[in-house]
mmCIF file of C-alpha atoms in Angstrom:
data_model
loop_
_atom_site.group_PDB
_atom_site.id
_atom_site.type_symbol
_atom_site.label_atom_id
_atom_site.label_comp_id
_atom_site.label_asym_id
_atom_site.label_seq_id
_atom_site.Cartn_x
_atom_site.Cartn_y
_atom_site.Cartn_z
ATOM 1 C CA UNK A 1 -43.318 -153.464 -94.648
ATOM 2 C CA UNK A 2 -42.266 -157.083 -95.820
ATOM 3 C CA UNK A 3 -43.873 -160.098 -97.377
ATOM 4 C CA UNK A 4 -46.962 -161.407 -95.405
ATOM 5 C CA UNK A 5 -44.634 -164.992 -95.749
ATOM 6 C CA UNK A 6 -41.932 -163.611 -93.099
ATOM 7 C CA UNK A 7 -45.083 -163.376 -90.368
ATOM 8 C CA UNK A 8 -45.558 -165.814 -88.097
ATOM 9 C CA UNK A 9 -49.180 -165.614 -86.313
ATOM 10 C CA UNK A 10 -47.328 -164.718 -83.157
ATOM 11 C CA UNK A 11 -46.495 -162.270 -84.852
ATOM 12 C CA UNK A 12 -50.764 -161.118 -84.132
ATOM 13 C CA UNK A 13 -50.739 -161.232 -80.680
ATOM 14 C CA UNK A 14 -50.896 -158.576 -78.691
ATOM 15 C CA UNK A 15 -50.588 -161.078 -75.547
ATOM 16 C CA UNK A 16 -48.931 -163.433 -73.962
ATOM 17 C CA UNK A 17 -50.721 -166.760 -72.275
ATOM 18 C CA UNK A 18 -49.982 -165.844 -68.701
ATOM 19 C CA UNK A 19 -52.655 -162.965 -69.259
ATOM 20 C CA UNK A 20 -54.604 -164.695 -71.560
ATOM 21 C CA UNK A 21 -55.546 -167.940 -68.764
ATOM 22 C CA UNK A 22 -56.166 -165.077 -66.867
ATOM 23 C CA UNK A 23 -58.877 -164.435 -68.860
ATOM 24 C CA UNK A 24 -60.478 -167.328 -67.838
ATOM 25 C CA UNK A 25 -60.034 -167.107 -63.524
ATOM 26 C CA UNK A 26 -61.911 -163.284 -63.904
ATOM 27 C CA UNK A 27 -65.247 -165.146 -65.893
ATOM 28 C CA UNK A 28 -64.938 -167.423 -63.872
ATOM 29 C CA UNK A 29 -64.462 -165.093 -60.924
ATOM 30 C CA UNK A 30 -67.466 -163.075 -62.043
ATOM 31 C CA UNK A 31 -69.726 -165.922 -63.710
ATOM 32 C CA UNK A 32 -69.288 -169.272 -61.589
ATOM 33 C CA UNK A 33 -72.725 -169.770 -61.350
ATOM 34 C CA UNK A 34 -74.318 -169.072 -64.282
ATOM 35 C CA UNK A 35 -71.719 -172.311 -65.544
ATOM 36 C CA UNK A 36 -72.889 -175.099 -63.055
ATOM 37 C CA UNK A 37 -77.285 -173.632 -64.208
ATOM 38 C CA UNK A 38 -75.780 -174.100 -67.314
ATOM 39 C CA UNK A 39 -74.455 -177.106 -67.480
ATOM 40 C CA UNK A 40 -77.280 -178.486 -65.368
ATOM 41 C CA UNK A 41 -79.619 -177.311 -67.372
ATOM 42 C CA UNK A 42 -78.222 -178.372 -70.773
ATOM 43 C CA UNK A 43 -78.107 -181.441 -69.159
ATOM 44 C CA UNK A 44 -81.427 -181.693 -67.609
ATOM 45 C CA UNK A 45 -82.630 -180.284 -71.370
ATOM 46 C CA UNK A 46 -80.500 -183.482 -73.244
ATOM 47 C CA UNK A 47 -82.402 -185.826 -70.943
ATOM 48 C CA UNK A 48 -86.261 -184.810 -71.712
ATOM 49 C CA UNK A 49 -84.989 -184.601 -75.146
ATOM 50 C CA UNK A 50 -84.127 -188.067 -75.566
ATOM 51 C CA UNK A 51 -87.384 -188.989 -74.428
ATOM 52 C CA UNK A 52 -89.246 -187.731 -77.709
ATOM 53 C CA UNK A 53 -90.201 -184.368 -76.054
ATOM 54 C CA UNK A 54 -90.145 -181.630 -79.226
ATOM 55 C CA UNK A 55 -90.832 -178.708 -76.526
ATOM 56 C CA UNK A 56 -87.668 -179.519 -74.792
ATOM 57 C CA UNK A 57 -85.377 -180.198 -78.680
ATOM 58 C CA UNK A 58 -86.491 -176.592 -79.070
ATOM 59 C CA UNK A 59 -86.123 -175.568 -75.611
ATOM 60 C CA UNK A 60 -82.420 -177.066 -75.529
ATOM 61 C CA UNK A 61 -81.417 -174.418 -78.665
ATOM 62 C CA UNK A 62 -83.147 -171.332 -77.102
ATOM 63 C CA UNK A 63 -81.546 -172.456 -73.886
ATOM 64 C CA UNK A 64 -77.926 -172.796 -76.148
ATOM 65 C CA UNK A 65 -78.346 -169.435 -77.609
ATOM 66 C CA UNK A 66 -78.548 -167.517 -74.121
ATOM 67 C CA UNK A 67 -75.613 -169.049 -73.474
ATOM 68 C CA UNK A 68 -73.672 -168.465 -77.062
ATOM 69 C CA UNK A 69 -75.490 -164.605 -76.088
ATOM 70 C CA UNK A 70 -73.440 -164.507 -72.814
ATOM 71 C CA UNK A 71 -70.400 -165.232 -74.310
ATOM 72 C CA UNK A 72 -70.566 -163.158 -76.808
ATOM 73 C CA UNK A 73 -70.465 -160.705 -74.288
ATOM 74 C CA UNK A 74 -68.688 -161.180 -70.401
ATOM 75 C CA UNK A 75 -66.213 -163.118 -72.180
ATOM 76 C CA UNK A 76 -65.580 -161.756 -75.392
ATOM 77 C CA UNK A 77 -66.394 -157.717 -75.293
ATOM 78 C CA UNK A 78 -65.736 -157.769 -72.219
ATOM 79 C CA UNK A 79 -62.651 -159.031 -71.284
ATOM 80 C CA UNK A 80 -61.037 -160.262 -74.458
ATOM 81 C CA UNK A 81 -61.714 -157.491 -76.943
ATOM 82 C CA UNK A 82 -59.122 -155.144 -74.691
ATOM 83 C CA UNK A 83 -56.318 -156.882 -75.579
ATOM 84 C CA UNK A 84 -57.340 -158.409 -78.902
ATOM 85 C CA UNK A 85 -59.168 -155.865 -82.290
ATOM 86 C CA UNK A 86 -60.378 -159.229 -83.391
ATOM 87 C CA UNK A 87 -62.354 -160.420 -79.998
ATOM 88 C CA UNK A 88 -65.195 -157.947 -80.700
ATOM 89 C CA UNK A 89 -65.494 -159.724 -84.659
ATOM 90 C CA UNK A 90 -65.845 -163.015 -82.399
ATOM 91 C CA UNK A 91 -68.420 -161.889 -80.351
ATOM 92 C CA UNK A 92 -69.821 -160.816 -83.396
ATOM 93 C CA UNK A 93 -70.054 -164.702 -84.419
ATOM 94 C CA UNK A 94 -70.848 -165.711 -80.761
ATOM 95 C CA UNK A 95 -74.309 -164.065 -81.206
ATOM 96 C CA UNK A 96 -75.269 -165.192 -85.070
ATOM 97 C CA UNK A 97 -74.575 -168.513 -83.684
ATOM 98 C CA UNK A 98 -76.900 -167.160 -81.131
ATOM 99 C CA UNK A 99 -79.074 -166.316 -83.703
ATOM 100 C CA UNK A 100 -79.180 -169.698 -85.634
ATOM 101 C CA UNK A 101 -80.078 -171.944 -83.055
ATOM 102 C CA UNK A 102 -82.771 -169.481 -82.278
ATOM 103 C CA UNK A 103 -84.272 -170.159 -85.934
ATOM 104 C CA UNK A 104 -82.132 -174.803 -85.688
ATOM 105 C CA UNK A 105 -84.945 -174.242 -82.195
ATOM 106 C CA UNK A 106 -87.982 -174.088 -84.281
ATOM 107 C CA UNK A 107 -86.907 -177.706 -86.354
ATOM 108 C CA UNK A 108 -84.751 -179.277 -84.420
ATOM 109 C CA UNK A 109 -85.421 -183.153 -83.035
ATOM 110 C CA UNK A 110 -83.475 -185.210 -80.994
ATOM 111 C CA UNK A 111 -82.625 -189.106 -82.288
ATOM 112 C CA UNK A 112 -84.758 -191.926 -81.635
ATOM 113 C CA UNK A 113 -81.918 -192.923 -79.678
ATOM 114 C CA UNK A 114 -78.840 -191.385 -77.623
ATOM 115 C CA UNK A 115 -76.803 -194.362 -77.723
ATOM 116 C CA UNK A 116 -76.588 -194.756 -81.362
ATOM 117 C CA UNK A 117 -74.654 -191.276 -81.741
ATOM 118 C CA UNK A 118 -71.600 -192.298 -78.717
ATOM 119 C CA UNK A 119 -69.167 -190.276 -80.540
ATOM 120 C CA UNK A 120 -72.123 -186.655 -79.626
ATOM 121 C CA UNK A 121 -71.811 -188.316 -76.319
ATOM 122 C CA UNK A 122 -68.230 -188.564 -75.857
ATOM 123 C CA UNK A 123 -67.584 -185.256 -77.616
ATOM 124 C CA UNK A 124 -70.095 -183.863 -75.077
ATOM 125 C CA UNK A 125 -68.023 -185.424 -71.855
ATOM 126 C CA UNK A 126 -64.939 -184.041 -73.055
ATOM 127 C CA UNK A 127 -66.672 -180.538 -73.217
ATOM 128 C CA UNK A 128 -68.605 -180.666 -69.845
ATOM 129 C CA UNK A 129 -65.526 -183.160 -67.690
ATOM 130 C CA UNK A 130 -62.040 -183.280 -69.937
ATOM 131 C CA UNK A 131 -61.568 -180.580 -70.912
ATOM 132 C CA UNK A 132 -61.669 -178.698 -67.725
ATOM 133 C CA UNK A 133 -59.704 -181.034 -66.682
ATOM 134 C CA UNK A 134 -56.724 -181.348 -69.175
ATOM 135 C CA UNK A 135 -56.317 -177.367 -68.770
ATOM 136 C CA UNK A 136 -55.791 -178.189 -64.771
ATOM 137 C CA UNK A 137 -53.161 -181.189 -65.579
ATOM 138 C CA UNK A 138 -51.724 -178.880 -67.779
ATOM 139 C CA UNK A 139 -50.522 -176.469 -65.096
ATOM 140 C CA UNK A 140 -52.890 -174.083 -65.656
ATOM 141 C CA UNK A 141 -54.729 -172.806 -61.445
ATOM 142 C CA UNK A 142 -57.771 -174.475 -61.206
ATOM 143 C CA UNK A 143 -59.349 -170.517 -60.614
ATOM 144 C CA UNK A 144 -58.843 -171.216 -64.086
ATOM 145 C CA UNK A 145 -60.000 -173.778 -65.517
ATOM 146 C CA UNK A 146 -62.488 -173.410 -68.661
ATOM 147 C CA UNK A 147 -66.272 -174.075 -67.985
ATOM 148 C CA UNK A 148 -68.849 -174.609 -69.848
ATOM 149 C CA UNK A 149 -71.641 -171.545 -70.831
ATOM 150 C CA UNK A 150 -67.849 -169.104 -69.941
ATOM 151 C CA UNK A 151 -65.565 -170.209 -71.500
ATOM 152 C CA UNK A 152 -65.966 -169.973 -75.865
ATOM 153 C CA UNK A 153 -64.153 -173.311 -75.759
ATOM 154 C CA UNK A 154 -65.727 -176.038 -74.121
ATOM 155 C CA UNK A 155 -69.407 -173.322 -74.818
ATOM 156 C CA UNK A 156 -68.495 -174.244 -78.910
ATOM 157 C CA UNK A 157 -67.553 -177.992 -78.242
ATOM 158 C CA UNK A 158 -70.498 -179.206 -76.319
ATOM 159 C CA UNK A 159 -73.201 -177.086 -78.685
ATOM 160 C CA UNK A 160 -71.345 -178.454 -80.597
ATOM 161 C CA UNK A 161 -72.013 -182.076 -79.865
ATOM 162 C CA UNK A 162 -75.355 -182.076 -79.186
ATOM 163 C CA UNK A 163 -76.118 -180.192 -82.787
ATOM 164 C CA UNK A 164 -74.242 -183.562 -83.923
ATOM 165 C CA UNK A 165 -77.585 -185.282 -82.358
ATOM 166 C CA UNK A 166 -80.121 -183.551 -83.964
ATOM 167 C CA UNK A 167 -81.719 -182.838 -87.207
ATOM 168 C CA UNK A 168 -84.270 -180.425 -88.720
ATOM 169 C CA UNK A 169 -83.745 -178.111 -91.714
ATOM 170 C CA UNK A 170 -81.151 -175.238 -89.466
ATOM 171 C CA UNK A 171 -79.312 -177.011 -87.172
ATOM 172 C CA UNK A 172 -76.447 -177.940 -90.126
ATOM 173 C CA UNK A 173 -75.917 -174.546 -91.143
ATOM 174 C CA UNK A 174 -75.534 -173.840 -86.926
ATOM 175 C CA UNK A 175 -72.475 -175.994 -86.916
ATOM 176 C CA UNK A 176 -70.774 -174.026 -88.879
ATOM 177 C CA UNK A 177 -69.343 -171.527 -86.480
ATOM 178 C CA UNK A 178 -68.512 -173.901 -83.051
ATOM 179 C CA UNK A 179 -66.683 -175.376 -86.356
ATOM 180 C CA UNK A 180 -64.792 -172.777 -87.043
ATOM 181 C CA UNK A 181 -64.341 -171.095 -83.751
ATOM 182 C CA UNK A 182 -62.474 -174.631 -82.806
ATOM 183 C CA UNK A 183 -60.093 -173.925 -85.333
ATOM 184 C CA UNK A 184 -59.411 -170.558 -84.282
ATOM 185 C CA UNK A 185 -59.378 -171.383 -80.792
ATOM 186 C CA UNK A 186 -55.980 -173.853 -82.340
ATOM 187 C CA UNK A 187 -54.881 -170.984 -84.073
ATOM 188 C CA UNK A 188 -54.665 -169.327 -81.582
ATOM 189 C CA UNK A 189 -53.303 -171.318 -79.229
ATOM 190 C CA UNK A 190 -50.871 -172.889 -81.834
ATOM 191 C CA UNK A 191 -49.609 -168.385 -82.504
ATOM 192 C CA UNK A 192 -49.032 -168.941 -77.972
ATOM 193 C CA UNK A 193 -46.489 -171.363 -78.913
ATOM 194 C CA UNK A 194 -48.703 -174.255 -76.980
ATOM 195 C CA UNK A 195 -47.954 -177.915 -78.219
ATOM 196 C CA UNK A 196 -51.743 -178.623 -77.742
ATOM 197 C CA UNK A 197 -52.596 -175.899 -79.681
ATOM 198 C CA UNK A 198 -54.282 -178.438 -81.897
ATOM 199 C CA UNK A 199 -56.530 -180.404 -79.331
ATOM 200 C CA UNK A 200 -59.566 -179.533 -79.339
ATOM 201 C CA UNK A 201 -60.458 -178.637 -83.295
ATOM 202 C CA UNK A 202 -58.956 -182.097 -83.482
ATOM 203 C CA UNK A 203 -61.670 -183.784 -81.146
ATOM 204 C CA UNK A 204 -64.030 -181.489 -82.856
ATOM 205 C CA UNK A 205 -63.827 -182.477 -86.875
ATOM 206 C CA UNK A 206 -63.131 -186.418 -85.022
ATOM 207 C CA UNK A 207 -66.579 -185.918 -83.663
ATOM 208 C CA UNK A 208 -67.750 -184.449 -86.261
ATOM 209 C CA UNK A 209 -66.416 -187.082 -88.730
ATOM 210 C CA UNK A 210 -67.606 -189.770 -86.628
ATOM 211 C CA UNK A 211 -71.068 -188.378 -85.979
ATOM 212 C CA UNK A 212 -71.289 -188.670 -89.297
ATOM 213 C CA UNK A 213 -70.452 -191.467 -89.751
ATOM 214 C CA UNK A 214 -72.080 -193.771 -88.026
ATOM 215 C CA UNK A 215 -75.827 -191.740 -88.972
ATOM 216 C CA UNK A 216 -74.790 -193.205 -92.171
ATOM 217 C CA UNK A 217 -74.257 -196.475 -91.585
ATOM 218 C CA UNK A 218 -77.357 -196.600 -89.423
ATOM 219 C CA UNK A 219 -79.350 -194.736 -92.661
ATOM 220 C CA UNK A 220 -77.686 -197.419 -94.703
ATOM 221 C CA UNK A 221 -78.958 -200.332 -91.848
ATOM 222 C CA UNK A 222 -82.492 -199.252 -92.238
ATOM 223 C CA UNK A 223 -82.268 -199.237 -96.446
ATOM 224 C CA UNK A 224 -81.843 -202.751 -96.386
#
């Protein structure tokens, strides 16, 4: 065995890009109705939470917890694990995030007006609409587009968007794993030598910093 510096990211992969993207075709074929229900449910919950319904703010976190648990089992454990030994750890991370969302749901509140956080709204629109369309625009089959509720990237991005709209004692902690997964996804795509590898982590980090900056400016405006 040589030095670790002799290895590239691609040396740790046991599959080709076509094999990886075929997993999305399989998860879409198996769970398409769940993606539709999850997306519509998420938008309804955000609308109710924006009206300052405390129960809706909690319910949206608990619903997201169900989605994360489903992705852990349906995508990582059932489909991804046979071609990647690390996928079982990814599944465990998604289950930990599901627990973090349940805990965050007890104290979460939504900002008084969603308009004060355009970064979070833009990230949500990207996760639910632009991200799937981008995959198709890059030449991947429509049957394999990445959908919220089934694929890990749009699920992590949409969850991060919701968490950026919310405040609460445990909300900041719940943002860690979605951000971490976006970085892992970028590394996976980089290992497959895909030119758009850093799009997902860059958008997640940009939206997080932008939302933090917007909130800080708003708080400074209140104190002046």
